[in-house]
Tab-separated table of C-alpha atoms in Angstrom:
chain	number	residue	atom	x	y	z
A	19	MET	CA	85.293	134.703	73.521
A	20	ARG	CA	84.340	131.151	72.682
A	21	SER	CA	84.803	129.887	76.282
A	22	ARG	CA	82.706	132.782	77.612
A	23	TYR	CA	79.915	131.846	75.213
A	24	GLN	CA	80.128	128.210	76.345
A	25	ALA	CA	80.068	129.240	80.008
A	26	ILE	CA	76.911	131.292	79.443
A	27	LYS	CA	75.378	128.443	77.441
A	28	TYR	CA	76.078	125.940	80.246
A	29	PHE	CA	74.799	128.378	82.851
A	30	PHE	CA	71.452	128.712	81.092
A	31	LEU	CA	71.325	124.976	80.476
A	32	GLY	CA	71.822	124.431	84.206
A	33	VAL	CA	69.135	126.980	85.031
A	34	SER	CA	66.772	125.247	82.597
A	35	VAL	CA	67.410	121.828	84.115
A	36	CYS	CA	66.855	123.210	87.636
A	37	SER	CA	63.636	124.875	86.502
A	38	VAL	CA	62.309	121.649	85.030
A	39	MET	CA	63.208	119.771	88.222
A	40	MET	CA	61.459	122.397	90.371
A	41	LEU	CA	58.350	122.304	88.183
A	42	SER	CA	58.304	118.521	88.407
A	43	LEU	CA	58.598	118.658	92.199
A	44	GLN	CA	55.850	121.284	92.391
A	45	GLN	CA	53.559	119.137	90.249
A	46	LYS	CA	54.171	116.121	92.500
A	47	CYS	CA	53.229	118.213	95.527
A	48	ILE	CA	50.128	119.556	93.813
A	49	ASN	CA	49.048	116.044	92.821
A	50	LYS	CA	49.573	114.817	96.384
A	51	TRP	CA	47.467	117.696	97.760
A	52	LYS	CA	44.729	117.060	95.182
A	53	LYS	CA	44.578	113.396	96.146
A	54	ALA	CA	44.352	114.297	99.840
A	55	ALA	CA	41.638	116.869	99.094
A	56	GLN	CA	39.605	114.295	97.142
A	57	LYS	CA	39.930	111.787	99.989
A	58	ASN	CA	38.871	114.390	102.554
A	59	ARG	CA	35.924	115.470	100.395
A	60	GLY	CA	34.818	111.818	100.155
A	61	LEU	CA	35.131	111.387	103.920
A	62	PHE	CA	33.163	114.579	104.495
A	63	ARG	CA	30.337	113.408	102.220
A	64	LEU	CA	30.265	109.992	103.876
A	65	MET	CA	30.142	111.454	107.370
A	66	ASP	CA	27.482	113.953	106.264
A	67	GLN	CA	25.280	111.134	104.958
A	68	TRP	CA	25.923	109.124	108.112
A	69	THR	CA	24.951	112.088	110.292
A	70	ASN	CA	21.780	112.528	108.255
A	71	ILE	CA	20.898	108.873	108.834
A	72	LYS	CA	21.422	109.301	112.580
A	73	GLN	CA	19.275	112.448	112.619
A	74	GLU	CA	16.482	110.467	110.952
A	75	GLY	CA	16.654	108.004	113.852
A	76	LYS	CA	18.143	105.188	111.785
A	77	HIS	CA	21.129	103.050	112.715
A	78	LEU	CA	23.653	101.124	110.653
A	79	ASP	CA	22.870	97.879	112.470
A	80	MET	CA	19.606	97.860	110.479
A	81	TYR	CA	21.594	96.998	107.340
A	82	PHE	CA	23.366	94.071	108.984
A	83	ILE	CA	20.202	92.708	110.574
A	84	LYS	CA	18.328	92.967	107.259
A	85	ASN	CA	21.093	91.016	105.489
A	86	ASN	CA	21.563	88.505	108.342
A	87	TYR	CA	25.162	89.552	109.018
A	88	LYS	CA	25.633	88.869	112.727
A	89	ASN	CA	29.435	88.541	112.932
A	90	ILE	CA	31.470	91.034	110.959
A	91	ALA	CA	34.997	92.351	110.554
A	92	ILE	CA	36.006	95.904	109.712
A	93	TYR	CA	38.803	96.595	107.246
A	94	GLY	CA	40.361	99.995	107.925
A	95	MET	CA	40.423	101.035	111.562
A	96	GLY	CA	40.938	104.738	110.946
A	97	TYR	CA	38.304	107.370	111.704
A	98	VAL	CA	35.462	105.648	109.848
A	99	GLY	CA	36.279	102.158	111.127
A	100	ILE	CA	36.434	103.337	114.738
A	101	ARG	CA	33.110	105.199	114.335
A	102	LEU	CA	31.491	102.092	112.855
A	103	ALA	CA	32.755	99.951	115.733
A	104	LYS	CA	31.386	102.466	118.250
A	105	GLU	CA	28.014	102.639	116.503
A	106	LEU	CA	27.626	98.865	116.488
A	107	LYS	CA	28.797	98.427	120.094
A	108	GLY	CA	25.882	97.179	122.184
A	109	SER	CA	23.876	96.141	119.123
A	110	GLN	CA	23.062	92.618	117.903
A	111	ILE	CA	26.061	92.819	115.572
A	112	LYS	CA	29.352	91.409	116.852
A	113	ILE	CA	32.589	92.826	115.496
A	114	VAL	CA	34.906	89.835	115.587
A	115	TYR	CA	38.019	91.783	114.581
A	116	GLY	CA	39.368	94.748	112.693
A	117	ILE	CA	41.932	94.599	109.893
A	118	ASP	CA	44.475	97.347	109.336
A	119	ARG	CA	47.978	97.645	107.877
A	120	ASN	CA	48.938	99.645	110.953
A	121	ALA	CA	47.420	97.207	113.492
A	122	ASP	CA	50.241	97.564	116.023
A	123	ASN	CA	49.553	101.287	116.466
A	124	ILE	CA	45.767	101.169	116.725
A	125	TYR	CA	44.097	101.193	120.113
A	126	SER	CA	40.535	99.962	120.012
A	127	ASP	CA	38.046	97.848	121.948
A	128	VAL	CA	38.122	95.590	118.884
A	129	LYS	CA	41.045	93.215	118.276
A	130	VAL	CA	42.946	94.580	115.253
A	131	ILE	CA	45.059	92.356	113.009
A	132	THR	CA	46.831	92.692	109.671
A	133	MET	CA	46.096	90.880	106.411
A	134	ASP	CA	49.074	88.627	107.191
A	135	ASN	CA	47.127	87.036	110.051
A	136	LYS	CA	44.618	84.241	109.585
A	137	LEU	CA	41.224	85.855	109.090
A	138	SER	CA	38.570	84.111	111.171
A	139	LYS	CA	35.242	83.259	109.594
A	140	VAL	CA	32.734	86.123	109.606
A	141	ASP	CA	29.483	86.825	107.765
A	142	ALA	CA	30.816	90.007	106.145
A	143	ILE	CA	33.766	92.375	106.061
A	144	VAL	CA	33.038	96.090	105.862
A	145	VAL	CA	35.704	98.079	104.027
A	146	THR	CA	35.947	101.596	105.427
A	147	VAL	CA	38.886	102.671	103.260
A	148	MET	CA	37.153	104.844	100.703
A	149	ASP	CA	39.584	105.137	97.841
A	150	GLU	CA	40.950	101.588	97.839
A	151	PHE	CA	37.857	99.376	97.825
A	152	ASP	CA	38.631	97.482	94.609
A	153	GLU	CA	42.185	96.591	95.634
A	154	VAL	CA	41.181	95.671	99.197
A	155	SER	CA	38.200	93.655	98.009
A	156	GLU	CA	40.401	91.675	95.651
A	157	MET	CA	42.927	90.900	98.412
A	158	LEU	CA	40.198	89.906	100.858
A	159	SER	CA	38.428	87.706	98.291
A	160	GLU	CA	41.549	85.561	98.093
A	161	LYS	CA	41.514	84.989	101.872
A	162	VAL	CA	37.847	84.788	102.859
A	163	GLY	CA	34.577	83.470	101.489
A	164	CYS	CA	32.183	86.074	102.841
A	165	ALA	CA	30.522	89.250	101.656
A	166	ILE	CA	32.851	92.228	101.272
A	167	ILE	CA	30.954	95.499	101.516
A	168	ALA	CA	31.958	99.137	101.113
A	169	ILE	CA	30.823	101.413	103.942
A	170	GLU	CA	29.435	103.790	101.309
A	171	ASP	CA	27.102	101.067	100.040
A	172	ILE	CA	25.774	100.450	103.550
A	173	ILE	CA	25.142	104.138	104.170
A	174	ASN	CA	23.528	104.602	100.756
A	175	GLU	CA	21.190	101.660	101.325
A	176	ILE	CA	19.818	102.721	104.700
């Protein structure tokens, strides 16, 4: 009788441990989805504001001209970085290079390098990575002596 009781006890202990592990895994997945949803919501808002600016007949090069930034770099050559490069193409603003962790897999008219490369002198670096500005800004500050600007700040100022 005693061994049967122990077997049942261990069975339920095993079930409990598995349940806790499953709940932990579920919570990790939920947290990952929440983070992705927040990032996508931020991107949506940014692109909505940007579209509004365009519909008002304004252009982002106005910000750079106003602040005398003629040669810039773009950190983050994902969707936002590529759009920024396309918007500034043909303007008075020269994009000297782009910076991205995944530089080898990015195809762009702009030369794309990683943070490991020597960063040429520019007037400003625009950070297009929305949820990592503080970390990126800190890393860039150690390598360059120019203005480091969040894309959100540019769009909000125009």
